Amino acid sequence: MSKFAKKKDGEVPAVSTASLPDIVFMLLFFFMTVTVMKDSSVKVENILPNASEVKKLEKKDRVIYIYVGKPTKEYEKVFGKEPKIQLNDKFASPSDVGGYILMERAKKPQELQNVLTTALKVDRNANMGLISDIKQELRKVNALKVNYTTYEGDAFRNLQ
Amino acid sequence: MARRAGAPEVSAGSMADIAFLLLIFFLVTTTIETDAGLDRMLPPWEPPTETPPIIKQKNIFTVNINRNGQLLVEDEIVDIKNLRSKAMAFLDNGGAPSGSADYCNYCKGARDASSSDNPSKAIISLKNDRETEYSTYITVQNELVGAYNDLRNRESQRLYKKKFVEMEAQYLNPETTDEVKDELKLKVKRIQDLFPQKLSEAETAAN
């Protein structure tokens, strides 16, 4: 019988796959912890300006985002080329901002409602008229803490 | 007769180690993206009937941005690169004479009587046109905030041998322990009171 049990020399030993599940799990956990869920897709051009004196926007649960910029190519036909405001997934006019802020505020837990920040993600080519309108609306609903979201960098690069 | 050599055995024992190395590498290098930007407070909405407080003209530093991105600072055309030093000179002026209530003992400015009395009285008023580009506006905001930060850093370096922006970042960092936070809070507050950020933004001009 021993002649059957004898191993042939030319045979390639099988690579053990016992640890494969562990590796896959590790990868899975890694991506699970790192991934941030995107809650809305940006429908406007959104190249932010640079600034050097920035502060980090910690605690994402206390932030309400407002996007401003030119509609991207696919929305250009419907919404034109002028900079627009995007709230959640919809294009909006300045007068809708107040209502949106109130609605978002009501969704947050009670203890956070007074410490919310509004992050304005505004394209560098937008003009101030629209921003001023948004600021007026924010003042009306008493959302006074704003953050002009920027990239970190030399502010003078904005001027070129 | 020579035997044909088979393929050598591949050891899979070190696979786990390699995977761990990769895992640790990615864990260390990945930073979860956090947004950063300029924090500002908007003025509260007041009914227009209320009379505004009277402020001496010399305590106001006016900055106007026109539609082409040019700056008018205190009725002079100024290059944006010089804005920070101009604002710092104004804030740090400390023009009130020594002995008066407004005297500023930590100011290192020119002590020009025709400029601001005290950093706590000094107000920067920023006006922009509706057609001003956002990027220009952010640059101006950045320079004005930078002027405050530079002065605060100077005082903080003198009092606590540490930069103000570092202290503030540490204070705002959620990983900082509570005891450190309590200690920092007092220091940050004190420096902020030395140079309070008074940046007023009037409603934009229509044309």
CSV table of C-alpha atoms in Angstrom, one decimal:
chain,number,residue,atom,x,y,z
A,1,MET,CA,0.0,0.0,0.0
A,2,SER,CA,2.9,2.3,0.7
A,3,LYS,CA,3.6,2.8,-2.9
A,4,PHE,CA,0.2,4.6,-3.3
A,5,ALA,CA,0.8,6.9,-0.4
A,6,LYS,CA,4.2,7.9,-1.8
A,7,LYS,CA,4.2,11.5,-2.8
A,8,LYS,CA,5.2,12.3,-6.3
A,9,ASP,CA,8.0,14.8,-6.5
A,10,GLY,CA,6.7,17.0,-9.2
A,11,GLU,CA,3.4,17.9,-7.6
A,12,VAL,CA,2.7,21.5,-6.5
A,13,PRO,CA,1.6,21.7,-2.9
A,14,ALA,CA,-1.7,23.5,-2.5
A,15,VAL,CA,-1.6,27.0,-1.0
A,16,SER,CA,-3.6,27.0,2.2
A,17,THR,CA,-6.6,29.1,1.9
A,18,ALA,CA,-7.6,28.8,5.5
A,19,SER,CA,-6.6,32.4,6.3
A,20,LEU,CA,-8.4,33.8,3.3
A,21,PRO,CA,-11.6,34.6,5.2
A,22,ASP,CA,-9.6,36.4,7.8
A,23,ILE,CA,-8.0,38.6,5.3
A,24,VAL,CA,-11.2,39.3,3.6
A,25,PHE,CA,-12.8,40.2,6.9
A,26,MET,CA,-10.0,42.5,7.8
A,27,LEU,CA,-10.4,44.3,4.5
A,28,LEU,CA,-14.1,44.5,5.1
A,29,PHE,CA,-13.7,46.0,8.5
A,30,PHE,CA,-11.1,48.4,7.3
A,31,PHE,CA,-13.4,49.8,4.6
A,32,MET,CA,-16.4,49.8,6.9
A,33,THR,CA,-14.7,52.0,9.4
A,34,VAL,CA,-13.1,54.4,6.8
A,35,THR,CA,-16.0,54.9,4.5
A,36,VAL,CA,-18.1,58.0,5.0
A,37,MET,CA,-21.6,57.8,3.5
A,38,LYS,CA,-22.4,60.5,1.0
A,39,ASP,CA,-25.9,61.8,1.6
A,40,SER,CA,-26.4,63.9,-1.4
A,41,SER,CA,-24.7,64.2,-4.8
A,42,VAL,CA,-23.4,67.6,-5.7
A,43,LYS,CA,-25.2,68.9,-8.8
A,44,VAL,CA,-23.2,72.1,-9.1
A,45,GLU,CA,-19.7,72.9,-9.9
A,46,ASN,CA,-17.9,73.1,-6.6
A,47,ILE,CA,-14.3,74.1,-6.7
A,48,LEU,CA,-13.8,75.8,-3.4
A,49,PRO,CA,-11.5,78.8,-2.9
A,50,ASN,CA,-8.3,78.5,-0.8
A,51,ALA,CA,-7.7,80.0,2.6
A,52,SER,CA,-4.9,79.7,5.1
A,53,GLU,CA,-6.6,80.7,8.4
A,54,VAL,CA,-9.0,77.8,8.4
A,55,LYS,CA,-10.6,75.9,11.3
A,56,LYS,CA,-11.6,72.3,11.1
A,57,LEU,CA,-15.2,71.5,10.9
A,58,GLU,CA,-15.4,68.8,13.6
A,59,LYS,CA,-18.6,66.9,14.5
A,60,LYS,CA,-20.4,66.3,11.3
A,61,ASP,CA,-23.7,65.8,13.0
A,62,ARG,CA,-23.9,69.5,13.8
A,63,VAL,CA,-23.5,70.8,10.3
A,64,ILE,CA,-26.0,71.8,7.6
A,65,TYR,CA,-24.6,72.0,4.1
A,66,ILE,CA,-25.5,74.5,1.4
A,67,TYR,CA,-23.9,74.2,-2.0
A,68,VAL,CA,-23.7,77.0,-4.4
A,69,GLY,CA,-22.3,77.0,-7.9
A,70,LYS,CA,-23.0,76.7,-11.6
A,71,PRO,CA,-25.1,73.7,-12.5
A,72,THR,CA,-23.0,70.9,-14.0
A,73,LYS,CA,-23.1,70.0,-17.6
A,74,GLU,CA,-26.1,67.6,-17.4
A,75,TYR,CA,-28.3,70.2,-15.6
A,76,GLU,CA,-27.1,73.1,-17.6
A,77,LYS,CA,-29.9,72.8,-20.2
A,78,VAL,CA,-32.6,72.9,-17.6
A,79,PHE,CA,-31.2,75.3,-15.0
A,80,GLY,CA,-29.0,77.6,-17.1
A,81,LYS,CA,-25.5,78.7,-16.5
A,82,GLU,CA,-26.0,81.1,-13.6
A,83,PRO,CA,-24.8,80.0,-10.2
A,84,LYS,CA,-27.6,78.2,-8.2
A,85,ILE,CA,-28.2,77.1,-4.7
A,86,GLN,CA,-28.5,73.4,-4.0
A,87,LEU,CA,-30.2,72.2,-0.9
A,88,ASN,CA,-30.2,68.5,-0.3
A,89,ASP,CA,-30.8,67.2,-3.8
A,90,LYS,CA,-32.7,70.0,-5.3
A,91,PHE,CA,-32.0,73.4,-6.8
A,92,ALA,CA,-33.5,76.2,-4.8
A,93,SER,CA,-33.9,80.0,-4.7
A,94,PRO,CA,-32.6,82.1,-1.9
A,95,SER,CA,-36.0,82.4,-0.3
A,96,ASP,CA,-36.1,78.6,0.2
A,97,VAL,CA,-33.0,78.7,2.4
A,98,GLY,CA,-34.8,79.8,5.6
A,99,GLY,CA,-37.3,77.0,5.4
A,100,TYR,CA,-34.6,74.5,4.6
A,101,ILE,CA,-32.6,75.5,7.7
A,102,LEU,CA,-35.6,75.3,9.9
A,103,MET,CA,-36.5,71.9,8.6
A,104,GLU,CA,-33.0,70.5,9.0
A,105,ARG,CA,-32.8,72.0,12.5
A,106,ALA,CA,-36.0,70.3,13.5
A,107,LYS,CA,-34.5,66.9,12.4
A,108,LYS,CA,-31.6,67.2,14.8
A,109,PRO,CA,-31.8,66.2,18.4
A,110,GLN,CA,-32.9,68.9,20.8
A,111,GLU,CA,-29.6,69.4,22.5
A,112,LEU,CA,-27.8,70.1,19.2
A,113,GLN,CA,-30.3,72.6,17.8
A,114,ASN,CA,-28.6,75.6,19.3
A,115,VAL,CA,-25.1,74.7,18.3
A,116,LEU,CA,-25.6,74.0,14.6
A,117,THR,CA,-23.2,75.4,12.0
A,118,THR,CA,-24.1,76.2,8.4
A,119,ALA,CA,-21.4,75.2,6.0
A,120,LEU,CA,-21.4,77.2,2.8
A,121,LYS,CA,-19.7,75.2,0.1
A,122,VAL,CA,-19.5,77.9,-2.6
A,123,ASP,CA,-17.8,77.6,-5.9
A,124,ARG,CA,-15.0,80.1,-6.3
A,125,ASN,CA,-16.6,81.7,-9.4
A,126,ALA,CA,-19.9,82.5,-7.8
A,127,ASN,CA,-20.6,86.1,-7.0
A,128,MET,CA,-21.4,87.7,-3.8
A,129,GLY,CA,-25.0,88.8,-4.6
A,130,LEU,CA,-26.3,85.3,-4.1
A,131,ILE,CA,-24.2,84.7,-1.0
A,132,SER,CA,-25.5,87.9,0.5
A,133,ASP,CA,-29.0,86.8,-0.1
A,134,ILE,CA,-28.3,83.5,1.6
A,135,LYS,CA,-26.7,85.3,4.5
A,136,GLN,CA,-29.8,87.5,4.9
A,137,GLU,CA,-32.0,84.4,5.0
A,138,LEU,CA,-29.7,82.8,7.6
A,139,ARG,CA,-29.9,85.8,9.8
A,140,LYS,CA,-33.7,85.8,9.6
A,141,VAL,CA,-33.9,82.2,10.9
A,142,ASN,CA,-31.2,83.0,13.5
A,143,ALA,CA,-28.6,80.5,12.0
A,144,LEU,CA,-25.8,82.8,12.7
A,145,LYS,CA,-22.8,80.5,12.8
A,146,VAL,CA,-21.5,80.0,9.3
A,147,ASN,CA,-18.4,78.3,8.0
A,148,TYR,CA,-17.2,79.3,4.5
A,149,THR,CA,-15.8,75.9,3.6
A,150,THR,CA,-12.5,76.2,1.7
A,151,TYR,CA,-9.5,74.2,0.8
A,152,GLU,CA,-6.4,74.7,2.9
A,153,GLY,CA,-3.8,76.7,0.9
A,154,ASP,CA,-2.5,80.1,0.0
A,155,ALA,CA,-5.4,82.6,-0.2
A,156,PHE,CA,-3.7,84.6,-2.9
A,157,ARG,CA,-4.0,81.7,-5.3
A,158,ASN,CA,-7.7,82.6,-5.5
A,159,LEU,CA,-6.9,85.8,-7.4
A,160,GLN,CA,-5.3,84.2,-10.4
B,1,MET,CA,18.6,9.9,-15.1
B,2,ALA,CA,18.1,13.4,-13.7
B,3,ARG,CA,14.8,14.0,-12.1
B,4,ARG,CA,12.8,17.0,-13.2
B,5,ALA,CA,12.7,19.5,-10.3
B,6,GLY,CA,9.1,20.3,-9.3
B,7,ALA,CA,8.0,23.8,-8.5
B,8,PRO,CA,9.2,24.7,-5.0
B,9,GLU,CA,6.6,24.9,-2.3
B,10,VAL,CA,5.2,28.4,-1.6
B,11,SER,CA,4.8,29.0,2.1
B,12,ALA,CA,1.5,30.6,2.9
B,13,GLY,CA,2.3,31.0,6.5
B,14,SER,CA,3.5,34.6,6.1
B,15,MET,CA,0.4,35.7,4.2
B,16,ALA,CA,-1.3,36.8,7.4
B,17,ASP,CA,1.7,38.9,8.3
B,18,ILE,CA,1.7,40.6,5.0
B,19,ALA,CA,-2.0,41.3,5.2
B,20,PHE,CA,-1.5,42.8,8.7
B,21,LEU,CA,1.3,45.0,7.4
B,22,LEU,CA,-1.0,46.3,4.7
B,23,LEU,CA,-3.8,46.8,7.1
B,24,ILE,CA,-1.6,48.8,9.5
B,25,PHE,CA,-0.2,50.8,6.7
B,26,PHE,CA,-3.6,51.9,5.5
B,27,LEU,CA,-4.9,52.5,9.0
B,28,VAL,CA,-2.0,54.9,9.6
B,29,THR,CA,-2.0,56.7,6.3
B,30,THR,CA,-5.8,57.2,5.8
B,31,THR,CA,-7.2,60.3,7.1
B,32,ILE,CA,-10.9,60.6,7.2
B,33,GLU,CA,-11.7,63.7,5.3
B,34,THR,CA,-12.9,66.6,7.4
B,35,ASP,CA,-13.9,69.9,5.9
B,36,ALA,CA,-12.2,73.0,7.0
B,37,GLY,CA,-13.1,76.6,6.4
B,38,LEU,CA,-13.4,80.1,7.8
B,39,ASP,CA,-15.7,80.3,10.8
B,40,ARG,CA,-17.8,83.5,11.0
B,41,MET,CA,-20.7,84.7,13.0
B,42,LEU,CA,-23.4,86.7,11.2
B,43,PRO,CA,-25.0,89.6,13.0
B,44,PRO,CA,-28.4,88.9,14.5
B,45,TRP,CA,-31.4,90.1,12.6
B,46,GLU,CA,-32.6,93.3,14.1
B,47,PRO,CA,-35.7,95.3,13.2
B,48,PRO,CA,-34.5,98.2,11.1
B,49,THR,CA,-36.2,100.7,13.5
B,50,GLU,CA,-33.6,100.3,16.1
B,51,THR,CA,-31.1,103.1,16.2
B,52,PRO,CA,-27.5,101.9,15.6
B,53,PRO,CA,-25.0,102.7,18.4
B,54,ILE,CA,-22.8,105.7,17.6
B,55,ILE,CA,-19.2,104.7,16.9
B,56,LYS,CA,-16.4,107.1,16.4
B,57,GLN,CA,-15.2,107.2,12.8
B,58,LYS,CA,-11.6,106.7,13.9
B,59,ASN,CA,-12.4,103.3,15.4
B,60,ILE,CA,-13.8,102.0,12.1
B,61,PHE,CA,-11.6,100.5,9.5
B,62,THR,CA,-13.5,100.3,6.2
B,63,VAL,CA,-12.8,97.8,3.5
B,64,ASN,CA,-14.7,98.0,0.3
B,65,ILE,CA,-14.4,95.5,-2.5
B,66,ASN,CA,-15.7,96.5,-5.9
B,67,ARG,CA,-16.9,94.3,-8.7
B,68,ASN,CA,-13.5,94.0,-10.2
B,69,GLY,CA,-12.0,92.7,-7.0
B,70,GLN,CA,-10.2,96.0,-6.2
B,71,LEU,CA,-9.9,97.1,-2.6
B,72,LEU,CA,-10.7,100.5,-1.1
B,73,VAL,CA,-9.3,100.6,2.4
B,74,GLU,CA,-9.9,103.8,4.4
B,75,ASP,CA,-10.6,105.7,1.1
B,76,GLU,CA,-7.3,104.6,-0.5
B,77,ILE,CA,-6.8,101.9,-3.1
B,78,VAL,CA,-4.8,99.2,-1.6
B,79,ASP,CA,-3.3,96.0,-3.0
B,80,ILE,CA,-4.8,92.9,-1.4
B,81,LYS,CA,-1.3,91.8,-0.3
B,82,ASN,CA,-0.9,94.8,2.0
B,83,LEU,CA,-4.3,94.4,3.6
B,84,ARG,CA,-3.2,92.2,6.5
B,85,SER,CA,-0.4,94.6,7.6
B,86,LYS,CA,-2.8,97.6,7.3
B,87,ALA,CA,-5.5,95.8,9.4
B,88,MET,CA,-2.9,94.8,12.0
B,89,ALA,CA,-1.6,98.4,12.2
B,90,PHE,CA,-5.1,99.6,12.8
B,91,LEU,CA,-6.0,97.0,15.4
B,92,ASP,CA,-2.8,97.3,17.3
B,93,ASN,CA,-2.7,101.1,17.2
B,94,GLY,CA,-3.8,101.8,20.7
B,95,GLY,CA,-4.3,105.5,20.2
B,96,ALA,CA,-5.8,106.3,23.5
B,97,PRO,CA,-3.4,108.4,25.7
B,98,SER,CA,-1.9,106.6,28.7
B,99,GLY,CA,-4.0,107.2,31.8
B,100,SER,CA,-7.3,107.2,30.0
B,101,ALA,CA,-9.8,104.3,30.5
B,102,ASP,CA,-9.2,103.0,27.0
B,103,TYR,CA,-5.4,102.9,27.3
B,104,CYS,CA,-4.0,99.7,25.8
B,105,ASN,CA,-0.9,98.5,27.6
B,106,TYR,CA,-0.1,95.5,25.4
B,107,CYS,CA,-0.4,97.3,22.0
B,108,LYS,CA,2.8,97.7,20.0
B,109,GLY,CA,1.4,100.0,17.3
B,110,ALA,CA,2.0,103.5,16.3
B,111,ARG,CA,-0.3,105.0,19.0
B,112,ASP,CA,-1.6,107.4,16.4
B,113,ALA,CA,-4.4,109.5,17.9
B,114,SER,CA,-6.3,109.6,14.6
B,115,SER,CA,-6.6,105.8,14.5
B,116,SER,CA,-8.2,103.2,16.7
B,117,ASP,CA,-8.3,103.8,20.5
B,118,ASN,CA,-8.1,100.2,21.7
B,119,PRO,CA,-8.3,96.8,20.1
B,120,SER,CA,-11.6,96.2,21.9
B,121,LYS,CA,-13.1,99.3,20.3
B,122,ALA,CA,-11.7,98.7,16.8
B,123,ILE,CA,-14.2,97.6,14.3
B,124,ILE,CA,-13.5,96.4,10.8
B,125,SER,CA,-16.3,97.1,8.4
B,126,LEU,CA,-16.4,95.0,5.3
B,127,LYS,CA,-18.5,95.9,2.3
B,128,ASN,CA,-18.8,94.2,-1.0
B,129,ASP,CA,-20.5,94.6,-4.3
B,130,ARG,CA,-23.1,92.1,-5.5
B,131,GLU,CA,-20.9,91.3,-8.5
B,132,THR,CA,-17.8,90.7,-6.4
B,133,GLU,CA,-16.3,87.2,-7.0
B,134,TYR,CA,-16.6,84.8,-4.1
B,135,SER,CA,-12.9,83.9,-4.3
B,136,THR,CA,-11.9,87.5,-3.8
B,137,TYR,CA,-14.2,87.9,-0.9
B,138,ILE,CA,-12.7,84.8,0.8
B,139,THR,CA,-9.2,86.1,0.2
B,140,VAL,CA,-10.2,89.4,2.0
B,141,GLN,CA,-11.9,87.5,4.8
B,142,ASN,CA,-8.9,85.3,5.1
B,143,GLU,CA,-6.5,88.3,5.4
B,144,LEU,CA,-8.7,90.0,8.0
B,145,VAL,CA,-9.0,86.8,10.1
B,146,GLY,CA,-5.3,86.4,9.6
B,147,ALA,CA,-4.6,89.9,11.0
B,148,TYR,CA,-6.5,89.0,14.1
B,149,ASN,CA,-4.8,85.6,14.4
B,150,ASP,CA,-1.3,87.1,14.0
B,151,LEU,CA,-1.9,89.6,16.8
B,152,ARG,CA,-3.5,87.0,19.0
B,153,ASN,CA,-0.5,84.7,18.3
B,154,ARG,CA,1.8,87.4,19.4
B,155,GLU,CA,0.1,88.0,22.7
B,156,SER,CA,-0.3,84.3,23.3
B,157,GLN,CA,3.4,83.7,22.7
B,158,ARG,CA,4.2,86.5,25.2
B,159,LEU,CA,1.8,85.2,27.9
B,160,TYR,CA,1.8,81.5,27.5
B,161,LYS,CA,4.7,80.7,25.1
B,162,LYS,CA,2.4,79.0,22.7
B,163,LYS,CA,0.6,80.1,19.6
B,164,PHE,CA,-3.0,81.0,19.9
B,165,VAL,CA,-4.1,79.1,16.8
B,166,GLU,CA,-2.5,75.9,18.2
B,167,MET,CA,-4.2,76.4,21.6
B,168,GLU,CA,-7.6,77.0,19.9
B,169,ALA,CA,-7.2,73.9,17.6
B,170,GLN,CA,-6.3,71.8,20.6
B,171,TYR,CA,-9.3,73.2,22.5
B,172,LEU,CA,-11.7,72.4,19.6
B,173,ASN,CA,-10.2,69.0,19.0
B,174,PRO,CA,-12.6,66.4,20.4
B,175,GLU,CA,-9.8,64.1,21.4
B,176,THR,CA,-8.5,66.6,24.0
B,177,THR,CA,-9.2,65.6,27.6
B,178,ASP,CA,-11.5,67.6,29.7
B,179,GLU,CA,-8.9,68.9,32.2
B,180,VAL,CA,-6.7,70.2,29.4
B,181,LYS,CA,-9.8,71.8,27.8
B,182,ASP,CA,-10.8,73.6,31.0
B,183,GLU,CA,-7.3,75.0,31.3
B,184,LEU,CA,-7.2,76.0,27.6
B,185,LYS,CA,-10.6,77.6,27.7
B,186,LEU,CA,-9.5,80.3,30.1
B,187,LYS,CA,-6.4,81.0,28.1
B,188,VAL,CA,-8.2,81.1,24.8
B,189,LYS,CA,-10.9,83.4,26.3
B,190,ARG,CA,-8.3,85.8,27.7
B,191,ILE,CA,-6.5,86.1,24.3
B,192,GLN,CA,-9.8,86.5,22.5
B,193,ASP,CA,-10.7,89.3,24.9
B,194,LEU,CA,-7.4,91.1,24.2
B,195,PHE,CA,-8.2,91.2,20.5
B,196,PRO,CA,-12.0,90.6,20.1
B,197,GLN,CA,-13.0,89.9,16.5
B,198,LYS,CA,-15.3,92.7,15.5
B,199,LEU,CA,-15.9,92.3,11.8
B,200,SER,CA,-19.0,93.9,10.7
B,201,GLU,CA,-20.5,93.2,7.3
B,202,ALA,CA,-23.0,95.6,6.0
B,203,GLU,CA,-25.6,94.6,3.5
B,204,THR,CA,-24.2,94.5,0.0
B,205,ALA,CA,-24.5,97.5,-2.2
B,206,ALA,CA,-26.9,97.0,-5.0
B,207,ASN,CA,-24.6,98.3,-7.7
